């Protein structure tokens, strides 16, 4: 499946029918509870990381009181954390940069019409890089849930999670994945975000907010192929690059089943142009593969989708180095059995924009 053959959101809706709202809310509540647990455990570890100190000293824009709101998310971005922090839009730094609206009218229009309605929530900070929308919100009510579809400039995008940044803080972190390729690469200084807000399990309202800033970014899109490999080739690849995430789609054609199985696990070491390496555990956010197909002549084809975190988004290349490991009778990896296959490394060009080859 090619990522840019048709609207990805349409494919999602066709393949996975929308769940009943009540079930969605139950699942969302459980996910939020689990996110709190994970975030709290992670936060204790991250207080020891030098990243936080670097952001305070080198970034120069992070207020000490504000940093804990972002630190868990920034901590997962690795090399890209400082760049991402500098791109966060703060409502208290510029009047009118984040404008809250109701579904039918803005707050300014409501005042002009003599009807002042208190917003359901107030967005305090926003990050947008074309691939990911993050926003931090203070809701009016204790109950705060969002619908699973969030529209950015009219494009349907996918809500990943809503979680309180710290128990009792009253500030919620909301992550949205941009799935439309046109929106991903559209350069804009204004985004309008529309979502459904649940004020109780059975009550919801459409709500909008607008962000106007030159800090809003775009995601680089590239494509190509890699031939001349001893074990096969990448017939085509498509990559989306941003500080928050790198999405890499690969269409593989390999000659042997053993190599196909090794590649499908996605146990790669990633190396950037400066020679810095990330292991599987450090970069992997997700790895999805299609079922392999045997072709005439003995070649095997399959597609692979890698969601990558922490890799330097400014690196012009990404080298994928497969790693072979041994497994015991219980299916567990044997410690120290890793074999790095340097001669099977594949280099992906991260700078080739599909609109400007």
Coordinates of C-alpha atoms in Angstrom, one line a residue:
X1 CA 0.0 0.0 0.0
X2 CA 1.5 3.4 -1.0
X3 CA 1.1 6.1 1.5
X4 CA 0.2 8.8 -1.2
X5 CA -2.1 6.8 -3.4
X6 CA -5.2 8.2 -1.7
X7 CA -6.2 10.0 1.4
X8 CA -5.0 8.0 4.3
X9 CA -7.8 9.0 6.6
X10 CA -10.3 7.7 4.0
X11 CA -8.5 4.3 4.1
X12 CA -8.7 4.2 7.9
X13 CA -12.4 4.9 7.9
X14 CA -13.0 2.3 5.2
X15 CA -10.9 -0.4 6.8
X16 CA -11.9 0.3 10.4
X17 CA -15.5 1.4 11.0
X18 CA -16.0 4.0 13.7
X19 CA -16.6 2.6 17.1
X20 CA -19.7 3.4 19.2
X21 CA -19.1 6.7 21.1
X22 CA -19.7 5.1 24.5
X23 CA -17.2 2.4 23.8
X24 CA -14.7 5.0 22.6
X25 CA -15.1 7.0 25.8
X26 CA -14.5 3.9 27.9
X27 CA -11.3 3.1 26.0
X28 CA -10.1 6.7 26.0
X29 CA -10.5 6.9 29.8
X30 CA -8.5 3.7 30.3
X31 CA -5.8 4.9 27.9
X32 CA -5.6 8.2 29.8
X33 CA -5.2 6.3 33.1
X34 CA -2.4 4.2 31.6
X35 CA -0.7 7.3 30.1
X36 CA -0.7 8.9 33.6
X37 CA 1.0 5.8 35.0
X38 CA 3.6 5.7 32.3
X39 CA 4.2 9.5 32.4
X40 CA 4.6 9.5 36.1
X41 CA 7.1 6.7 36.0
X42 CA 9.0 8.3 33.1
X43 CA 9.0 11.7 34.8
X44 CA 10.9 10.3 37.8
X45 CA 13.6 9.0 35.5
X46 CA 13.8 12.0 33.3
X47 CA 14.5 14.4 36.1
X48 CA 18.0 12.9 36.0
X49 CA 18.5 13.5 32.3
X50 CA 20.8 16.3 31.1
X51 CA 18.3 17.2 28.4
X52 CA 16.2 19.3 30.8
X53 CA 19.2 21.3 31.9
X54 CA 20.3 21.8 28.3
X55 CA 16.9 23.2 27.4
X56 CA 16.9 25.6 30.3
X57 CA 20.5 26.9 29.7
X58 CA 20.8 26.7 26.0
X59 CA 17.3 27.3 24.8
X60 CA 16.9 30.4 27.0
X61 CA 13.1 30.5 26.4
X62 CA 11.9 27.8 28.9
X63 CA 10.5 29.1 32.1
X64 CA 11.3 26.7 35.0
X65 CA 7.6 26.6 36.0
X66 CA 6.5 25.7 32.5
X67 CA 9.1 23.0 31.6
X68 CA 7.5 20.1 33.5
X69 CA 4.4 20.5 31.3
X70 CA 6.5 19.6 28.2
X71 CA 9.4 17.5 29.5
X72 CA 8.0 14.0 29.0
X73 CA 7.1 14.7 25.4
X74 CA 10.3 16.6 24.6
X75 CA 12.3 13.8 26.3
X76 CA 11.1 11.4 23.7
X77 CA 12.4 13.5 20.8
X78 CA 16.1 12.9 21.4
X79 CA 18.2 15.1 19.1
X80 CA 15.1 17.1 18.1
X81 CA 14.0 18.2 21.5
X82 CA 15.6 21.7 21.6
X83 CA 14.4 22.5 18.1
X84 CA 10.8 21.4 19.0
X85 CA 10.8 23.4 22.2
X86 CA 11.7 26.5 20.3
X87 CA 8.8 25.9 18.0
X88 CA 6.1 25.7 20.7
X89 CA 3.7 28.6 20.5
X90 CA 2.9 30.1 23.9
X91 CA -0.3 32.0 24.4
X92 CA 1.2 34.2 27.2
X93 CA 4.0 35.5 24.9
X94 CA 1.8 37.1 22.3
X95 CA -1.7 38.4 22.5
X96 CA -4.1 36.8 19.9
X97 CA -1.7 34.1 18.8
X98 CA -4.1 31.4 20.0
X99 CA -7.8 32.4 19.6
X100 CA -10.5 30.3 21.2
X101 CA -13.8 29.9 19.3
X102 CA -17.1 28.2 19.7
X103 CA -18.5 26.1 16.9
X104 CA -20.5 29.0 15.5
X105 CA -18.7 32.1 16.5
X106 CA -15.4 33.4 18.0
X107 CA -15.3 34.8 21.5
X108 CA -14.9 38.3 20.0
X109 CA -18.1 37.9 18.0
X110 CA -19.9 36.6 21.1
X111 CA -19.0 39.8 23.0
X112 CA -20.1 41.9 20.0
X113 CA -23.5 40.1 20.0
X114 CA -24.0 40.6 23.7
X115 CA -23.6 36.9 24.4
X116 CA -20.4 36.1 26.4
X117 CA -19.9 32.3 26.6
X118 CA -17.0 30.9 28.7
X119 CA -14.8 28.6 26.6
X120 CA -15.0 24.9 27.2
X121 CA -11.2 24.8 27.5
X122 CA -8.3 27.2 27.0
X123 CA -5.4 26.2 24.9
X124 CA -2.2 27.5 26.6
X125 CA 0.5 26.1 24.2
X126 CA 0.7 24.6 20.7
X127 CA 3.2 22.7 18.6
X128 CA 2.7 21.9 15.0
X129 CA 5.3 20.6 12.5
X130 CA 3.1 19.1 9.7
X131 CA 3.3 15.6 11.0
X132 CA 2.1 16.2 14.6
X133 CA -0.1 18.6 16.4
X134 CA 0.4 18.9 20.1
X135 CA -1.6 21.2 22.3
X136 CA -1.9 21.7 26.0
X137 CA -5.3 22.7 27.4
X138 CA -7.0 23.8 30.6
X139 CA -10.6 22.6 30.6
X140 CA -13.5 24.5 32.2
X141 CA -14.9 21.3 33.7
X142 CA -13.2 18.3 35.5
X143 CA -14.5 16.0 32.8
X144 CA -12.5 16.4 29.6
X145 CA -12.5 14.1 26.6
X146 CA -12.1 14.8 22.9
X147 CA -13.5 13.0 19.8
X148 CA -11.2 10.7 18.0
X149 CA -11.3 12.9 14.8
X150 CA -9.6 16.3 14.9
X151 CA -9.9 18.6 11.8
X152 CA -6.9 20.8 11.0
X153 CA -7.7 23.4 8.3
X154 CA -10.5 21.1 7.3
X155 CA -8.4 18.0 7.0
X156 CA -9.4 15.0 9.1
X157 CA -6.6 14.0 11.5
X158 CA -6.3 11.3 14.2
X159 CA -6.4 12.0 17.9
X160 CA -3.7 9.8 19.6
X161 CA -4.3 10.6 23.2
X162 CA -5.5 13.1 25.9
X163 CA -3.7 12.8 29.2
X164 CA -3.3 15.1 32.3
X165 CA 0.4 16.2 32.4
X166 CA 0.5 15.5 36.1
X167 CA -2.2 14.3 38.4
X168 CA -4.2 17.2 39.7
X169 CA -2.4 19.8 37.5
X170 CA -5.5 20.5 35.4
X171 CA -3.4 20.8 32.3
X172 CA -4.0 18.2 29.6
X173 CA -1.6 17.2 26.8
X174 CA -3.3 16.3 23.5
X175 CA -1.5 14.6 20.6
X176 CA -2.9 14.5 17.1
X177 CA -1.3 12.8 14.1
X178 CA -1.6 14.5 10.7
X179 CA -2.4 11.8 8.1
X180 CA -3.1 13.8 5.0
X181 CA -0.1 14.3 2.8
X182 CA -1.3 17.6 1.3
X183 CA -1.7 19.1 4.8
X184 CA 1.7 17.7 5.9
X185 CA 3.6 19.7 3.3
X186 CA 1.4 22.8 3.2
X187 CA 3.3 25.8 4.4
X188 CA 1.1 28.0 6.6
X189 CA 1.2 30.5 9.4
X190 CA -2.4 29.8 10.5
X191 CA -4.1 26.6 11.5
X192 CA -7.7 26.2 12.5
X193 CA -8.4 23.2 14.7
X194 CA -11.9 21.7 15.2
X195 CA -12.7 18.9 17.6
X196 CA -15.6 17.5 19.6
X197 CA -15.4 18.2 23.3
X198 CA -17.2 15.9 25.8
X199 CA -18.3 17.8 28.9
X200 CA -19.9 14.6 30.3
X201 CA -20.2 11.0 28.9
X202 CA -23.4 11.9 27.1
X203 CA -22.8 15.6 26.3
X204 CA -20.5 16.9 23.5
X205 CA -20.0 20.1 21.6
X206 CA -18.0 21.1 18.5
X207 CA -15.2 23.5 19.4
X208 CA -12.6 25.4 17.5
X209 CA -9.4 27.3 18.1
X210 CA -7.1 29.1 15.7
X211 CA -3.3 29.5 16.0
X212 CA -1.4 32.2 14.1
X213 CA 2.4 32.0 14.2
X214 CA 5.5 31.8 12.1
X215 CA 6.6 28.9 14.3
X216 CA 4.2 26.5 12.6
X217 CA 6.2 24.0 10.5
X218 CA 5.9 21.5 7.6
X219 CA 7.0 17.9 7.1
X220 CA 9.5 17.1 4.4
X221 CA 8.3 14.4 2.0
X222 CA 10.7 12.3 -0.1
X223 CA 10.6 9.2 -2.2
X224 CA 13.0 7.0 -4.2
X225 CA 14.4 3.5 -4.4
X226 CA 17.6 1.6 -3.4
X227 CA 19.0 -0.9 -5.8
X228 CA 22.3 -2.8 -6.1
X229 CA 22.0 -4.7 -2.8
X230 CA 23.3 -8.3 -2.7
X231 CA 20.2 -9.6 -0.9
X232 CA 17.5 -7.7 -2.9
X233 CA 16.3 -4.1 -3.3
X234 CA 13.9 -1.4 -2.1
X235 CA 11.6 -1.1 -5.1
X236 CA 10.3 2.2 -3.7
X237 CA 10.3 4.2 -0.4
X238 CA 8.3 7.2 0.9
X239 CA 9.5 9.2 3.9
X240 CA 7.9 12.0 6.0
X241 CA 10.4 13.9 8.1
X242 CA 9.7 16.2 11.0
X243 CA 11.2 16.8 14.5
X244 CA 8.4 14.9 16.2
X245 CA 8.5 11.8 14.1
X246 CA 9.9 10.2 10.9
X247 CA 7.5 7.9 9.0
X248 CA 9.3 5.6 6.5
X249 CA 7.4 3.3 4.1
X250 CA 9.5 0.6 2.3
X251 CA 8.5 -1.7 -0.5
X252 CA 11.0 -4.6 -0.2
X253 CA 12.0 -7.3 -2.8
X254 CA 14.4 -9.9 -1.4
X255 CA 15.8 -13.1 -2.7
X256 CA 15.8 -15.4 0.4
X257 CA 13.2 -16.2 3.0
X258 CA 15.7 -15.9 5.8
X259 CA 16.6 -12.4 4.9
X260 CA 12.9 -11.5 4.5
X261 CA 12.2 -12.7 8.1
X262 CA 15.1 -10.8 9.5
X263 CA 14.1 -7.5 7.8
X264 CA 10.4 -7.9 8.8
X265 CA 11.4 -7.8 12.5
X266 CA 12.7 -4.3 11.9
X267 CA 15.6 -4.8 14.3
X268 CA 17.7 -2.1 12.7
X269 CA 20.4 0.1 14.0
X270 CA 19.8 3.6 12.6
X271 CA 22.8 5.8 11.8
X272 CA 22.6 9.5 10.8
X273 CA 25.0 11.4 8.6
X274 CA 27.2 12.3 11.5
X275 CA 27.7 8.7 12.4
X276 CA 25.4 8.7 15.5
X277 CA 23.6 5.5 16.0
X278 CA 20.3 4.5 17.6
X279 CA 19.4 0.9 18.6
X280 CA 16.0 -0.7 18.0
X281 CA 14.9 0.2 21.6
X282 CA 15.9 3.8 21.2
X283 CA 14.2 4.7 17.9
X284 CA 11.2 2.3 17.4
X285 CA 7.8 3.8 17.9
X286 CA 6.0 1.2 15.7
X287 CA 6.8 -1.4 12.9
X288 CA 4.1 -2.8 10.6
X289 CA 4.5 -5.2 7.8
X290 CA 2.3 -6.7 5.1
X291 CA 2.1 -10.4 4.4
X292 CA 5.0 -11.6 2.2
X293 CA 4.2 -12.6 -1.4
X294 CA 6.2 -15.2 -3.4
X295 CA 6.8 -14.0 -6.9
X296 CA 7.9 -15.8 -10.1
X297 CA 11.6 -16.3 -10.1
X298 CA 11.7 -16.9 -6.3
X299 CA 11.7 -13.3 -5.1
X300 CA 9.7 -12.3 -2.0
X301 CA 8.0 -8.9 -1.7
X302 CA 6.5 -7.2 1.3
X303 CA 5.8 -3.6 2.6
X304 CA 7.1 -2.2 5.8
X305 CA 6.0 0.9 7.8
X306 CA 8.4 2.3 10.4
X307 CA 7.5 5.1 12.8
X308 CA 10.8 6.5 14.1
X309 CA 11.4 8.7 17.2
X310 CA 14.6 10.5 18.3
X311 CA 16.5 10.4 15.0
X312 CA 18.0 13.7 13.9
X313 CA 15.5 15.3 11.6
X314 CA 18.2 17.5 10.1
X315 CA 20.3 14.6 9.0
X316 CA 20.3 14.4 5.1
X317 CA 20.5 10.6 5.2
X318 CA 19.4 7.6 7.3
X319 CA 21.3 4.4 7.2
X320 CA 19.4 1.2 8.2
X321 CA 21.7 -1.6 9.4
X322 CA 20.0 -5.0 10.0
X323 CA 20.8 -6.9 13.1
X324 CA 20.6 -10.7 13.4
X325 CA 19.9 -12.2 16.8
X326 CA 19.6 -15.7 18.2
X327 CA 16.5 -16.9 20.1
X328 CA 16.2 -19.6 22.8
X329 CA 13.6 -22.3 23.0
X330 CA 11.2 -20.0 24.8
X331 CA 11.3 -17.4 22.1
X332 CA 13.4 -15.0 24.1
X333 CA 16.5 -13.2 22.6
X334 CA 19.8 -14.7 23.8
X335 CA 21.8 -11.8 25.3
X336 CA 25.0 -11.0 23.4
X337 CA 23.9 -12.9 20.3
X338 CA 23.4 -9.7 18.2
X339 CA 25.2 -9.7 14.9
X340 CA 25.3 -6.3 13.2
X341 CA 25.2 -6.8 9.4
X342 CA 27.2 -3.8 8.2
X343 CA 27.5 -5.2 4.7
X344 CA 23.6 -5.2 4.4
X345 CA 23.2 -1.5 5.3
X346 CA 20.7 0.6 3.3
X347 CA 20.9 4.4 3.0
X348 CA 17.8 6.4 2.6
X349 CA 17.9 10.0 1.3
X350 CA 15.9 12.2 3.7
X351 CA 16.2 15.4 1.7
X352 CA 14.5 14.5 -1.6
X353 CA 11.2 16.4 -1.7
X354 CA 8.7 14.8 -4.0
X355 CA 7.6 18.2 -5.3
X356 CA 11.2 19.3 -6.0
X357 CA 13.2 16.2 -7.2

